[in-house]
């Protein structure tokens, strides 16, 4: 069935360091991969997304890479800041079902 | 503000009761999705409606039901509530255009349900 695995579950970095969160998916029909950031008690907010016809996408300090062959995609945050501290969810959308399947989430802590 | 409105923000009720959560999607969005997020848990997809019709179903309990009305707002009904139903319930909406697998989902602020 459809499944998205996300690692690590928690990540602690020093301010200014980079953070990398990795996800793998099982559904080969997945064609769209959004990343959401959720601050404590708030709604998940889309921060970046990538479609299956693209290998990499960058938006300021955030980048996402996709390896369709290996069914991997990753979120890279450079020059981390304390306000980057949140839970990050990866997700995959199957073109067959349209269902958005979320990973388990990564709690990122950026220490000042 | 995502443009997705959920009411109420908080709901406190007792076991065995029934509640209704309401969601108004962004203007122009045809799809509404419901998710459950328990404490320290991820987002569990419950159900999706598209233009009034059920389109996809996730791990939704039989005690839960949903519908989407002609004005596209949606309601999630939770009945025979149990302590374990306490969670944040999010609604999301998307346009669902021709290539609907790619549509971005925008989340509402959520309804926090506490079952005592």
PDB file of C-alpha atoms in Angstrom:
ATOM      1  CA  UNK A   1       0.000   0.000   0.000  1.00  0.00           C
ATOM      2  CA  UNK A   2       0.928   3.648   0.075  1.00  0.00           C
ATOM      3  CA  UNK A   3       3.470   4.553   2.717  1.00  0.00           C
ATOM      4  CA  UNK A   4       5.886   7.404   3.414  1.00  0.00           C
ATOM      5  CA  UNK A   5       8.727   6.864   5.840  1.00  0.00           C
ATOM      6  CA  UNK A   6      10.461   9.875   7.350  1.00  0.00           C
ATOM      7  CA  UNK A   7      13.760  10.102   9.234  1.00  0.00           C
ATOM      8  CA  UNK A   8      14.950  11.162  11.697  1.00  0.00           C
ATOM      9  CA  UNK A   9      12.064  11.574  14.124  1.00  0.00           C
ATOM     10  CA  UNK A  10      13.997  14.245  16.032  1.00  0.00           C
ATOM     11  CA  UNK A  11      16.854  16.457  14.948  1.00  0.00           C
ATOM     12  CA  UNK A  12      18.801  18.941  17.007  1.00  0.00           C
ATOM     13  CA  UNK A  13      21.248  21.355  15.381  1.00  0.00           C
ATOM     14  CA  UNK A  14      23.147  24.487  16.342  1.00  0.00           C
ATOM     15  CA  UNK A  15      22.020  27.754  14.890  1.00  0.00           C
ATOM     16  CA  UNK A  16      23.748  28.302  11.565  1.00  0.00           C
ATOM     17  CA  UNK A  17      24.201  24.599  10.835  1.00  0.00           C
ATOM     18  CA  UNK A  18      22.354  22.705   8.117  1.00  0.00           C
ATOM     19  CA  UNK A  19      19.521  20.257   8.702  1.00  0.00           C
ATOM     20  CA  UNK A  20      18.523  17.393   6.428  1.00  0.00           C
ATOM     21  CA  UNK A  21      15.322  15.383   6.668  1.00  0.00           C
ATOM     22  CA  UNK A  22      14.834  12.332   4.489  1.00  0.00           C
ATOM     23  CA  UNK A  23      11.745  10.539   3.243  1.00  0.00           C
ATOM     24  CA  UNK A  24      11.103   7.444   1.201  1.00  0.00           C
ATOM     25  CA  UNK A  25       7.884   6.459  -0.477  1.00  0.00           C
ATOM     26  CA  UNK A  26       6.471   3.178  -1.643  1.00  0.00           C
ATOM     27  CA  UNK A  27       3.904   4.160  -4.260  1.00  0.00           C
ATOM     28  CA  UNK A  28       5.617   4.411  -7.616  1.00  0.00           C
ATOM     29  CA  UNK A  29       2.629   6.407  -8.895  1.00  0.00           C
ATOM     30  CA  UNK A  30       3.440   9.263  -6.511  1.00  0.00           C
ATOM     31  CA  UNK A  31       4.110  12.408  -8.502  1.00  0.00           C
ATOM     32  CA  UNK A  32       3.986  15.299  -6.062  1.00  0.00           C
ATOM     33  CA  UNK A  33       5.885  15.749  -2.812  1.00  0.00           C
ATOM     34  CA  UNK A  34       5.064  18.671  -0.523  1.00  0.00           C
ATOM     35  CA  UNK A  35       6.777  19.556   2.719  1.00  0.00           C
ATOM     36  CA  UNK A  36       4.842  21.093   5.584  1.00  0.00           C
ATOM     37  CA  UNK A  37       6.049  22.919   8.669  1.00  0.00           C
ATOM     38  CA  UNK A  38       3.935  22.787  11.793  1.00  0.00           C
ATOM     39  CA  UNK A  39       4.666  24.973  14.777  1.00  0.00           C
ATOM     40  CA  UNK A  40       3.322  23.887  18.125  1.00  0.00           C
ATOM     41  CA  UNK A  41      -0.476  24.014  18.198  1.00  0.00           C
ATOM     42  CA  UNK A  42      -0.696  25.554  14.749  1.00  0.00           C
ATOM     43  CA  UNK A  43      -1.722  24.412  11.301  1.00  0.00           C
ATOM     44  CA  UNK A  44       0.652  22.639   8.936  1.00  0.00           C
ATOM     45  CA  UNK A  45       1.913  25.130   6.385  1.00  0.00           C
ATOM     46  CA  UNK A  46       3.346  24.299   3.009  1.00  0.00           C
ATOM     47  CA  UNK A  47       6.951  25.455   2.800  1.00  0.00           C
ATOM     48  CA  UNK A  48       8.123  23.866  -0.442  1.00  0.00           C
ATOM     49  CA  UNK A  49       7.043  21.198  -2.880  1.00  0.00           C
ATOM     50  CA  UNK A  50       8.487  19.267  -5.775  1.00  0.00           C
ATOM     51  CA  UNK A  51       6.925  17.487  -8.694  1.00  0.00           C
ATOM     52  CA  UNK A  52       8.122  14.251 -10.183  1.00  0.00           C
ATOM     53  CA  UNK A  53       9.468  15.841 -13.354  1.00  0.00           C
ATOM     54  CA  UNK A  54      11.980  17.891 -11.352  1.00  0.00           C
ATOM     55  CA  UNK A  55      15.034  16.696  -9.452  1.00  0.00           C
ATOM     56  CA  UNK A  56      15.670  19.691  -7.235  1.00  0.00           C
ATOM     57  CA  UNK A  57      13.981  22.876  -6.136  1.00  0.00           C
ATOM     58  CA  UNK A  58      15.307  25.690  -3.994  1.00  0.00           C
ATOM     59  CA  UNK A  59      13.687  28.578  -2.177  1.00  0.00           C
ATOM     60  CA  UNK A  60      16.140  30.743  -0.240  1.00  0.00           C
ATOM     61  CA  UNK A  61      17.451  28.599   2.635  1.00  0.00           C
ATOM     62  CA  UNK A  62      15.237  25.636   1.836  1.00  0.00           C
ATOM     63  CA  UNK A  63      15.803  23.048  -0.863  1.00  0.00           C
ATOM     64  CA  UNK A  64      14.213  19.763  -1.751  1.00  0.00           C
ATOM     65  CA  UNK A  65      15.719  16.974  -3.830  1.00  0.00           C
ATOM     66  CA  UNK A  66      13.967  14.029  -5.407  1.00  0.00           C
ATOM     67  CA  UNK A  67      15.407  10.723  -6.572  1.00  0.00           C
ATOM     68  CA  UNK A  68      12.581   8.938  -8.369  1.00  0.00           C
ATOM     69  CA  UNK A  69      14.591   5.821  -9.042  1.00  0.00           C
ATOM     70  CA  UNK A  70      15.364   5.306  -5.381  1.00  0.00           C
ATOM     71  CA  UNK A  71      11.991   6.755  -4.277  1.00  0.00           C
ATOM     72  CA  UNK A  72      13.754   9.186  -1.955  1.00  0.00           C
ATOM     73  CA  UNK A  73      13.218  12.871  -1.356  1.00  0.00           C
ATOM     74  CA  UNK A  74      14.899  15.154   1.125  1.00  0.00           C
ATOM     75  CA  UNK A  75      14.509  18.565   2.711  1.00  0.00           C
ATOM     76  CA  UNK A  76      17.622  20.649   3.235  1.00  0.00           C
ATOM     77  CA  UNK A  77      17.614  23.722   5.450  1.00  0.00           C
ATOM     78  CA  UNK A  78      20.783  25.790   5.463  1.00  0.00           C
ATOM     79  CA  UNK A  79      21.885  28.444   7.957  1.00  0.00           C
ATOM     80  CA  UNK A  80      19.255  27.295  10.428  1.00  0.00           C
ATOM     81  CA  UNK A  81      17.661  29.805  12.757  1.00  0.00           C
ATOM     82  CA  UNK A  82      15.747  29.302  16.030  1.00  0.00           C
ATOM     83  CA  UNK A  83      12.489  30.113  14.241  1.00  0.00           C
ATOM     84  CA  UNK A  84      13.048  27.047  12.059  1.00  0.00           C
ATOM     85  CA  UNK A  85      12.279  24.950  15.143  1.00  0.00           C
ATOM     86  CA  UNK A  86       9.067  23.042  14.388  1.00  0.00           C
ATOM     87  CA  UNK A  87       7.751  19.699  13.235  1.00  0.00           C
ATOM     88  CA  UNK A  88       8.326  19.029   9.551  1.00  0.00           C
ATOM     89  CA  UNK A  89       6.198  16.609   7.578  1.00  0.00           C
ATOM     90  CA  UNK A  90       6.983  15.202   4.184  1.00  0.00           C
ATOM     91  CA  UNK A  91       4.182  13.821   2.072  1.00  0.00           C
ATOM     92  CA  UNK A  92       3.558  12.064  -1.181  1.00  0.00           C
ATOM     93  CA  UNK A  93       0.536  12.280  -3.423  1.00  0.00           C
ATOM     94  CA  UNK A  94      -0.397   9.377  -5.617  1.00  0.00           C
ATOM     95  CA  UNK A  95      -1.570  10.272  -9.099  1.00  0.00           C
ATOM     96  CA  UNK A  96      -3.808   7.223  -8.918  1.00  0.00           C
ATOM     97  CA  UNK A  97      -5.708   8.031  -5.747  1.00  0.00           C
ATOM     98  CA  UNK A  98      -4.923  11.683  -5.068  1.00  0.00           C
ATOM     99  CA  UNK A  99      -4.419  10.831  -1.408  1.00  0.00           C
ATOM    100  CA  UNK A 100      -1.801  12.823   0.469  1.00  0.00           C
ATOM    101  CA  UNK A 101       0.166  10.397   2.621  1.00  0.00           C
ATOM    102  CA  UNK A 102       2.210  12.047   5.334  1.00  0.00           C
ATOM    103  CA  UNK A 103       5.436  10.903   6.867  1.00  0.00           C
ATOM    104  CA  UNK A 104       5.611  10.559  10.634  1.00  0.00           C
ATOM    105  CA  UNK A 105       7.148  13.979  11.138  1.00  0.00           C
ATOM    106  CA  UNK A 106      10.536  15.271  12.275  1.00  0.00           C
ATOM    107  CA  UNK A 107      10.857  17.531  15.281  1.00  0.00           C
ATOM    108  CA  UNK A 108      13.623  19.997  14.497  1.00  0.00           C
ATOM    109  CA  UNK A 109      15.206  21.931  17.324  1.00  0.00           C
ATOM    110  CA  UNK A 110      17.598  24.734  16.460  1.00  0.00           C
ATOM    111  CA  UNK A 111      19.678  25.738  19.459  1.00  0.00           C
ATOM    112  CA  UNK A 112      20.771  29.369  19.627  1.00  0.00           C
TER     113      UNK A 112
ATOM    114  CA  UNK B   1      -4.234  32.911   7.057  1.00  0.00           C
ATOM    115  CA  UNK B   2      -4.801  29.990   4.675  1.00  0.00           C
ATOM    116  CA  UNK B   3      -8.372  30.928   3.803  1.00  0.00           C
ATOM    117  CA  UNK B   4      -9.705  27.660   5.248  1.00  0.00           C
ATOM    118  CA  UNK B   5     -12.013  28.249   8.198  1.00  0.00           C
ATOM    119  CA  UNK B   6     -12.706  25.692  10.882  1.00  0.00           C
ATOM    120  CA  UNK B   7     -15.167  25.975  13.729  1.00  0.00           C
ATOM    121  CA  UNK B   8     -15.189  25.620  16.619  1.00  0.00           C
ATOM    122  CA  UNK B   9     -11.571  26.104  17.668  1.00  0.00           C
ATOM    123  CA  UNK B  10     -12.038  24.123  20.841  1.00  0.00           C
ATOM    124  CA  UNK B  11     -14.581  21.533  21.838  1.00  0.00           C
ATOM    125  CA  UNK B  12     -14.888  19.812  25.195  1.00  0.00           C
ATOM    126  CA  UNK B  13     -17.353  16.994  25.576  1.00  0.00           C
ATOM    127  CA  UNK B  14     -17.960  13.741  27.390  1.00  0.00           C
ATOM    128  CA  UNK B  15     -17.585  10.135  26.344  1.00  0.00           C
ATOM    129  CA  UNK B  16     -20.548   8.792  24.432  1.00  0.00           C
ATOM    130  CA  UNK B  17     -21.498  12.165  23.031  1.00  0.00           C
ATOM    131  CA  UNK B  18     -21.690  13.323  19.424  1.00  0.00           C
ATOM    132  CA  UNK B  19     -20.079  16.430  17.958  1.00  0.00           C
ATOM    133  CA  UNK B  20     -19.934  18.153  14.592  1.00  0.00           C
ATOM    134  CA  UNK B  21     -16.884  19.928  13.255  1.00  0.00           C
ATOM    135  CA  UNK B  22     -17.289  22.411  10.461  1.00  0.00           C
ATOM    136  CA  UNK B  23     -14.981  23.465   7.656  1.00  0.00           C
ATOM    137  CA  UNK B  24     -15.288  26.147   5.010  1.00  0.00           C
ATOM    138  CA  UNK B  25     -12.772  25.709   2.202  1.00  0.00           C
ATOM    139  CA  UNK B  26     -10.898  28.449   0.401  1.00  0.00           C
ATOM    140  CA  UNK B  27     -12.927  30.248  -2.211  1.00  0.00           C
ATOM    141  CA  UNK B  28     -12.826  28.219  -5.420  1.00  0.00           C
ATOM    142  CA  UNK B  29     -11.534  25.028  -3.825  1.00  0.00           C
ATOM    143  CA  UNK B  30     -13.636  21.975  -4.621  1.00  0.00           C
ATOM    144  CA  UNK B  31     -11.938  19.387  -2.433  1.00  0.00           C
ATOM    145  CA  UNK B  32     -12.056  19.131   1.316  1.00  0.00           C
ATOM    146  CA  UNK B  33      -9.921  16.764   3.358  1.00  0.00           C
ATOM    147  CA  UNK B  34     -10.156  15.800   7.010  1.00  0.00           C
ATOM    148  CA  UNK B  35      -7.188  14.769   9.147  1.00  0.00           C
ATOM    149  CA  UNK B  36      -6.789  13.663  12.730  1.00  0.00           C
ATOM    150  CA  UNK B  37      -3.678  14.518  14.736  1.00  0.00           C
ATOM    151  CA  UNK B  38      -3.391  12.932  18.152  1.00  0.00           C
ATOM    152  CA  UNK B  39      -0.859  14.080  20.738  1.00  0.00           C
ATOM    153  CA  UNK B  40       2.677  13.551  19.462  1.00  0.00           C
ATOM    154  CA  UNK B  41       1.280  11.813  16.414  1.00  0.00           C
ATOM    155  CA  UNK B  42       1.421  12.534  12.753  1.00  0.00           C
ATOM    156  CA  UNK B  43      -1.387  13.538  10.467  1.00  0.00           C
ATOM    157  CA  UNK B  44      -3.816  10.730   9.791  1.00  0.00           C
ATOM    158  CA  UNK B  45      -5.913  11.135   6.670  1.00  0.00           C
ATOM    159  CA  UNK B  46      -9.582  10.467   7.349  1.00  0.00           C
ATOM    160  CA  UNK B  47     -11.588  11.311   4.253  1.00  0.00           C
ATOM    161  CA  UNK B  48     -11.771  13.505   1.162  1.00  0.00           C
ATOM    162  CA  UNK B  49     -14.765  15.050  -0.548  1.00  0.00           C
ATOM    163  CA  UNK B  50     -14.723  16.548  -4.008  1.00  0.00           C
ATOM    164  CA  UNK B  51     -17.570  18.757  -5.134  1.00  0.00           C
ATOM    165  CA  UNK B  52     -20.019  17.039  -2.816  1.00  0.00           C
ATOM    166  CA  UNK B  53     -18.955  13.467  -3.475  1.00  0.00           C
ATOM    167  CA  UNK B  54     -16.750  11.230  -1.363  1.00  0.00           C
ATOM    168  CA  UNK B  55     -13.519  10.705  -3.272  1.00  0.00           C
ATOM    169  CA  UNK B  56     -11.093   8.938  -0.964  1.00  0.00           C
ATOM    170  CA  UNK B  57     -11.233   7.300   2.406  1.00  0.00           C
ATOM    171  CA  UNK B  58      -8.470   6.781   4.911  1.00  0.00           C
ATOM    172  CA  UNK B  59      -8.487   5.319   8.391  1.00  0.00           C
ATOM    173  CA  UNK B  60     -11.841   6.726   9.334  1.00  0.00           C
ATOM    174  CA  UNK B  61     -13.756   4.928  12.061  1.00  0.00           C
ATOM    175  CA  UNK B  62     -17.329   3.811  11.455  1.00  0.00           C
ATOM    176  CA  UNK B  63     -18.373   6.132  14.302  1.00  0.00           C
ATOM    177  CA  UNK B  64     -17.163   9.045  12.207  1.00  0.00           C
ATOM    178  CA  UNK B  65     -18.869  10.384   9.121  1.00  0.00           C
ATOM    179  CA  UNK B  66     -18.532  13.409   6.919  1.00  0.00           C
ATOM    180  CA  UNK B  67     -20.332  15.225   4.162  1.00  0.00           C
ATOM    181  CA  UNK B  68     -19.817  18.136   1.826  1.00  0.00           C
ATOM    182  CA  UNK B  69     -22.721  20.425   1.129  1.00  0.00           C
ATOM    183  CA  UNK B  70     -23.698  22.216  -2.111  1.00  0.00           C
ATOM    184  CA  UNK B  71     -21.966  25.384  -0.903  1.00  0.00           C
ATOM    185  CA  UNK B  72     -18.837  23.194  -0.506  1.00  0.00           C
ATOM    186  CA  UNK B  73     -18.503  23.515   3.217  1.00  0.00           C
ATOM    187  CA  UNK B  74     -17.973  20.233   4.999  1.00  0.00           C
ATOM    188  CA  UNK B  75     -18.882  18.742   8.328  1.00  0.00           C
ATOM    189  CA  UNK B  76     -17.220  15.927  10.213  1.00  0.00           C
ATOM    190  CA  UNK B  77     -19.503  14.112  12.620  1.00  0.00           C
ATOM    191  CA  UNK B  78     -17.983  12.152  15.472  1.00  0.00           C
ATOM    192  CA  UNK B  79     -20.316   9.970  17.516  1.00  0.00           C
ATOM    193  CA  UNK B  80     -20.109   7.650  20.532  1.00  0.00           C
ATOM    194  CA  UNK B  81     -16.989   9.546  21.488  1.00  0.00           C
ATOM    195  CA  UNK B  82     -14.212   7.814  23.349  1.00  0.00           C
ATOM    196  CA  UNK B  83     -11.301   9.209  25.306  1.00  0.00           C
ATOM    197  CA  UNK B  84      -8.982   8.213  22.474  1.00  0.00           C
ATOM    198  CA  UNK B  85     -10.815  10.478  20.069  1.00  0.00           C
ATOM    199  CA  UNK B  86      -9.272  13.491  21.774  1.00  0.00           C
ATOM    200  CA  UNK B  87      -7.128  15.103  19.093  1.00  0.00           C
ATOM    201  CA  UNK B  88      -6.644  18.018  16.775  1.00  0.00           C
ATOM    202  CA  UNK B  89      -8.843  17.699  13.709  1.00  0.00           C
ATOM    203  CA  UNK B  90      -7.674  19.544  10.651  1.00  0.00           C
ATOM    204  CA  UNK B  91      -9.517  20.332   7.502  1.00  0.00           C
ATOM    205  CA  UNK B  92      -7.666  21.142   4.303  1.00  0.00           C
ATOM    206  CA  UNK B  93      -8.857  22.233   0.892  1.00  0.00           C
ATOM    207  CA  UNK B  94      -7.482  22.256  -2.617  1.00  0.00           C
ATOM    208  CA  UNK B  95      -8.583  23.346  -6.056  1.00  0.00           C
ATOM    209  CA  UNK B  96      -8.305  19.919  -7.687  1.00  0.00           C
ATOM    210  CA  UNK B  97      -7.910  21.054 -11.217  1.00  0.00           C
ATOM    211  CA  UNK B  98      -7.387  18.872 -14.247  1.00  0.00           C
ATOM    212  CA  UNK B  99      -4.179  17.397 -12.876  1.00  0.00           C
ATOM    213  CA  UNK B 100      -5.653  16.853  -9.463  1.00  0.00           C
ATOM    214  CA  UNK B 101      -2.855  14.773  -8.074  1.00  0.00           C
ATOM    215  CA  UNK B 102      -0.682  17.851  -7.881  1.00  0.00           C
ATOM    216  CA  UNK B 103      -2.972  20.225  -6.068  1.00  0.00           C
ATOM    217  CA  UNK B 104      -1.681  21.960  -3.015  1.00  0.00           C
ATOM    218  CA  UNK B 105      -3.624  21.435   0.187  1.00  0.00           C
ATOM    219  CA  UNK B 106      -4.176  24.406   2.482  1.00  0.00           C
ATOM    220  CA  UNK B 107      -4.940  23.660   6.098  1.00  0.00           C
ATOM    221  CA  UNK B 108      -7.343  25.286   8.479  1.00  0.00           C
ATOM    222  CA  UNK B 109      -6.340  26.167  12.039  1.00  0.00           C
ATOM    223  CA  UNK B 110      -7.900  22.996  13.388  1.00  0.00           C
ATOM    224  CA  UNK B 111     -10.454  22.056  16.015  1.00  0.00           C
ATOM    225  CA  UNK B 112      -9.079  20.773  19.285  1.00  0.00           C
ATOM    226  CA  UNK B 113     -11.415  18.115  20.645  1.00  0.00           C
ATOM    227  CA  UNK B 114     -11.150  17.036  24.244  1.00  0.00           C
ATOM    228  CA  UNK B 115     -13.230  14.060  25.339  1.00  0.00           C
ATOM    229  CA  UNK B 116     -13.471  13.802  29.113  1.00  0.00           C
TER     230      UNK B 116
END
